[in-house]
């Protein structure tokens, strides 16, 4: 319950500004693993990482990611209801060439974004609360890779 309060409280302001926060998250992700950029086919003719990060299709994906996080936050009392959706989302990512190992870096990037935007409010219990939620989302998406 304490976890849920921490997550809801921190998402309240973040969730109002999804795209810029999502861009911080994905910029960090591509720093950790530049190869992931190549999975976005519409970025192949970008001049630089910065150009890609501001392409409309890319920003659309960022928005999609943030909406999934938003859905998880608003279903904290009812996460199993998202399982089918997340399993299918996992399948789509398997199809575009994402490996489940990349989720570790995605998680790190999520925490990095939270830390950047929350500052002092980014505490150890808050970090743990988000990690717990993230691991539930990843577990559900990972079902999409099961044979
Ligand atoms: C779709 C890549 C992580 C949510 C896609 C697509 C690509 C992609 C190439 C298809 C093109 C598009 O819709 O833009 C990646 C990569 C990731 C990643 C490389 C990191 C390793 C995530 C995460 C989430 C997410 C963490 C949310 C938790 C979505 C959604 C779609 C999508 C909602 C649309 C699926 C649909 O069309 O129904 N992703 N993605 N992605 N991604 Fe990701």
CSV table of C-alpha atoms and ligand atoms in Angstrom, one decimal:
chain,number,residue,atom,x,y,z
A,1,UNK,CA,0.0,0.0,0.0
A,2,UNK,CA,2.8,2.3,0.8
A,3,UNK,CA,4.4,1.4,-2.5
A,4,UNK,CA,1.2,2.4,-4.3
A,5,UNK,CA,1.1,5.8,-2.6
A,6,UNK,CA,4.7,6.5,-3.6
A,7,UNK,CA,4.1,5.5,-7.2
A,8,UNK,CA,0.9,7.4,-7.5
A,9,UNK,CA,2.3,10.5,-5.8
A,10,UNK,CA,5.4,10.6,-8.0
A,11,UNK,CA,3.5,9.9,-11.3
A,12,UNK,CA,1.0,12.6,-10.7
A,13,UNK,CA,3.1,15.4,-12.0
A,14,UNK,CA,5.3,13.3,-14.3
A,15,UNK,CA,2.3,11.8,-16.1
A,16,UNK,CA,1.2,15.3,-17.1
A,17,UNK,CA,4.4,15.7,-19.2
A,18,UNK,CA,4.8,12.4,-20.8
A,19,UNK,CA,6.8,13.1,-23.9
A,20,UNK,CA,9.7,15.1,-22.4
A,21,UNK,CA,10.1,12.5,-19.6
A,22,UNK,CA,9.9,9.7,-22.1
A,23,UNK,CA,12.6,11.3,-24.2
A,24,UNK,CA,14.9,11.5,-21.2
A,25,UNK,CA,14.2,7.8,-20.6
A,26,UNK,CA,14.9,6.8,-24.1
A,27,UNK,CA,18.0,9.0,-24.5
A,28,UNK,CA,19.4,7.2,-21.5
A,29,UNK,CA,18.5,3.9,-23.0
A,30,UNK,CA,20.3,4.6,-26.2
A,31,UNK,CA,23.3,5.7,-24.3
A,32,UNK,CA,23.3,2.4,-22.4
A,33,UNK,CA,22.7,0.4,-25.7
A,34,UNK,CA,23.0,2.4,-29.0
A,35,UNK,CA,22.2,-0.8,-30.9
A,36,UNK,CA,18.5,-0.5,-29.8
A,37,UNK,CA,18.2,2.5,-31.9
A,38,UNK,CA,18.5,0.3,-35.0
A,39,UNK,CA,15.3,-1.6,-34.0
A,40,UNK,CA,13.3,1.5,-34.8
A,41,UNK,CA,13.3,1.1,-38.6
A,42,UNK,CA,12.0,4.6,-39.2
A,43,UNK,CA,15.2,5.9,-37.6
A,44,UNK,CA,17.5,4.3,-40.2
A,45,UNK,CA,17.8,7.5,-42.2
A,46,UNK,CA,18.3,9.8,-39.3
A,47,UNK,CA,21.5,11.9,-39.4
A,48,UNK,CA,22.2,11.7,-35.7
A,49,UNK,CA,20.7,10.2,-32.6
A,50,UNK,CA,19.4,13.6,-31.7
A,51,UNK,CA,17.5,13.8,-35.1
A,52,UNK,CA,16.0,10.3,-34.4
A,53,UNK,CA,15.0,11.3,-30.9
A,54,UNK,CA,12.9,14.1,-32.3
A,55,UNK,CA,11.4,12.3,-35.3
A,56,UNK,CA,7.5,12.1,-35.0
A,57,UNK,CA,7.4,8.3,-35.2
A,58,UNK,CA,9.9,8.0,-32.4
A,59,UNK,CA,8.0,10.5,-30.3
A,60,UNK,CA,4.9,8.5,-30.9
A,61,UNK,CA,6.6,5.4,-29.5
A,62,UNK,CA,7.7,7.4,-26.5
A,63,UNK,CA,4.1,8.4,-26.0
A,64,UNK,CA,3.0,4.8,-26.3
A,65,UNK,CA,5.5,3.7,-23.7
A,66,UNK,CA,4.4,6.4,-21.3
A,67,UNK,CA,0.8,5.5,-21.8
A,68,UNK,CA,1.5,1.9,-20.8
A,69,UNK,CA,3.3,3.1,-17.7
A,70,UNK,CA,0.3,5.3,-17.0
A,71,UNK,CA,-2.0,2.3,-17.4
A,72,UNK,CA,0.1,0.3,-15.0
A,73,UNK,CA,-0.1,3.2,-12.4
A,74,UNK,CA,-3.8,3.5,-12.7
A,75,UNK,CA,-4.3,-0.3,-12.4
A,76,UNK,CA,-2.1,-0.8,-9.3
A,77,UNK,CA,-5.0,-2.4,-7.6
A,78,UNK,CA,-5.8,-4.6,-10.5
A,79,UNK,CA,-2.5,-5.4,-12.4
A,80,UNK,CA,-3.6,-8.9,-13.5
A,81,UNK,CA,-6.2,-7.2,-15.8
A,82,UNK,CA,-3.3,-5.9,-17.9
A,83,UNK,CA,-1.6,-9.3,-18.3
A,84,UNK,CA,-3.2,-10.2,-21.7
A,85,UNK,CA,-2.4,-6.7,-23.1
A,86,UNK,CA,1.2,-6.9,-21.8
A,87,UNK,CA,1.7,-10.5,-23.2
A,88,UNK,CA,0.6,-9.3,-26.6
A,89,UNK,CA,2.8,-6.2,-26.3
A,90,UNK,CA,5.7,-8.6,-25.5
A,91,UNK,CA,4.9,-10.6,-28.7
A,92,UNK,CA,5.1,-7.4,-30.8
A,93,UNK,CA,8.5,-6.6,-29.3
A,94,UNK,CA,9.8,-10.0,-29.9
A,95,UNK,CA,8.6,-9.6,-33.5
A,96,UNK,CA,10.5,-6.3,-33.9
A,97,UNK,CA,13.7,-7.9,-32.6
A,98,UNK,CA,13.8,-6.8,-28.9
A,99,UNK,CA,15.5,-9.3,-26.5
A,100,UNK,CA,14.2,-9.7,-23.0
A,101,UNK,CA,17.7,-8.9,-21.7
A,102,UNK,CA,17.2,-5.3,-22.9
A,103,UNK,CA,14.5,-4.9,-20.2
A,104,UNK,CA,17.2,-4.5,-17.6
A,105,UNK,CA,18.5,-1.4,-19.4
A,106,UNK,CA,15.0,-0.2,-20.0
A,107,UNK,CA,14.4,-0.4,-16.2
A,108,UNK,CA,17.6,1.5,-15.5
A,109,UNK,CA,16.5,4.2,-17.9
A,110,UNK,CA,13.1,4.4,-16.2
A,111,UNK,CA,14.8,4.9,-12.8
A,112,UNK,CA,17.2,7.4,-14.3
A,113,UNK,CA,14.3,9.4,-15.7
A,114,UNK,CA,12.5,9.3,-12.3
A,115,UNK,CA,15.7,10.4,-10.5
A,116,UNK,CA,16.2,13.3,-12.9
A,117,UNK,CA,12.7,14.6,-12.6
A,118,UNK,CA,12.0,13.9,-8.9
A,119,UNK,CA,15.3,15.1,-7.4
A,120,UNK,CA,15.0,15.0,-3.6
A,121,UNK,CA,11.8,13.0,-3.8
A,122,UNK,CA,13.7,10.1,-5.4
A,123,UNK,CA,14.2,8.0,-2.3
A,124,UNK,CA,15.2,4.4,-1.7
A,125,UNK,CA,11.7,3.2,-0.9
A,126,UNK,CA,10.3,5.1,-4.0
A,127,UNK,CA,13.0,3.5,-6.2
A,128,UNK,CA,12.1,0.0,-4.8
A,129,UNK,CA,8.4,0.7,-5.3
A,130,UNK,CA,8.9,1.5,-9.0
A,131,UNK,CA,11.3,-1.5,-9.4
A,132,UNK,CA,8.5,-3.8,-8.0
A,133,UNK,CA,6.0,-2.4,-10.5
A,134,UNK,CA,8.4,-2.6,-13.3
A,135,UNK,CA,9.3,-6.2,-12.6
A,136,UNK,CA,5.6,-7.1,-12.8
A,137,UNK,CA,5.2,-5.4,-16.2
A,138,UNK,CA,8.4,-7.1,-17.5
A,139,UNK,CA,7.3,-10.5,-16.2
A,140,UNK,CA,4.0,-10.1,-18.1
A,141,UNK,CA,5.6,-8.8,-21.3
A,142,UNK,CA,8.2,-11.6,-21.1
A,143,UNK,CA,5.4,-14.2,-21.5
A,144,UNK,CA,5.3,-13.0,-25.1
A,145,UNK,CA,8.7,-14.6,-25.7
A,146,UNK,CA,7.6,-18.0,-24.3
A,147,UNK,CA,7.6,-20.7,-27.0
B,1,LIG,C1,5.8,-0.6,-30.5
B,1,LIG,C2,10.6,-0.9,-30.1
B,1,LIG,C3,10.2,-0.7,-25.3
B,1,LIG,C4,5.4,0.0,-25.7
B,1,LIG,C5,7.1,-0.7,-30.8
B,1,LIG,C6,7.7,-0.8,-32.1
B,1,LIG,C7,9.0,-0.9,-32.0
B,1,LIG,C8,9.3,-0.8,-30.6
B,1,LIG,C9,10.1,-0.9,-33.1
B,1,LIG,C10,6.9,-0.8,-33.5
B,1,LIG,C11,6.9,0.5,-34.1
B,1,LIG,C12,6.1,1.6,-33.3
B,1,LIG,O1,5.0,1.4,-32.9
B,1,LIG,O2,6.8,2.6,-33.0
B,1,LIG,C13,10.9,-0.9,-28.7
B,1,LIG,C14,12.3,-1.0,-28.2
B,1,LIG,C15,12.1,-0.9,-26.8
B,1,LIG,C16,10.7,-0.8,-26.5
B,1,LIG,C17,13.5,-1.1,-29.0
B,1,LIG,C18,13.2,-1.0,-25.8
B,1,LIG,C19,14.1,-2.0,-25.8
B,1,LIG,C20,8.9,-0.5,-25.0
B,1,LIG,C21,8.3,-0.5,-23.6
B,1,LIG,C22,7.0,-0.2,-23.8
B,1,LIG,C23,6.7,-0.2,-25.2
B,1,LIG,C24,9.1,-0.6,-22.3
B,1,LIG,C25,5.9,-0.1,-22.7
B,1,LIG,C26,6.0,-0.6,-21.5
B,1,LIG,C27,5.1,-0.1,-27.1
B,1,LIG,C28,3.8,0.0,-27.6
B,1,LIG,C29,3.9,-0.2,-29.0
B,1,LIG,C30,5.3,-0.4,-29.2
B,1,LIG,C31,2.5,0.3,-26.8
B,1,LIG,C32,2.7,-0.2,-30.0
B,1,LIG,C33,2.3,-1.7,-30.1
B,1,LIG,C34,1.1,-1.8,-31.1
B,1,LIG,O3,1.3,-1.4,-32.2
B,1,LIG,O4,0.1,-2.3,-30.6
B,1,LIG,N1,8.2,-0.8,-29.9
B,1,LIG,N2,10.0,-0.8,-27.7
B,1,LIG,N3,7.9,-0.4,-25.9
B,1,LIG,N4,6.0,-0.3,-28.1
B,1,LIG,FE1,8.0,-0.5,-27.9
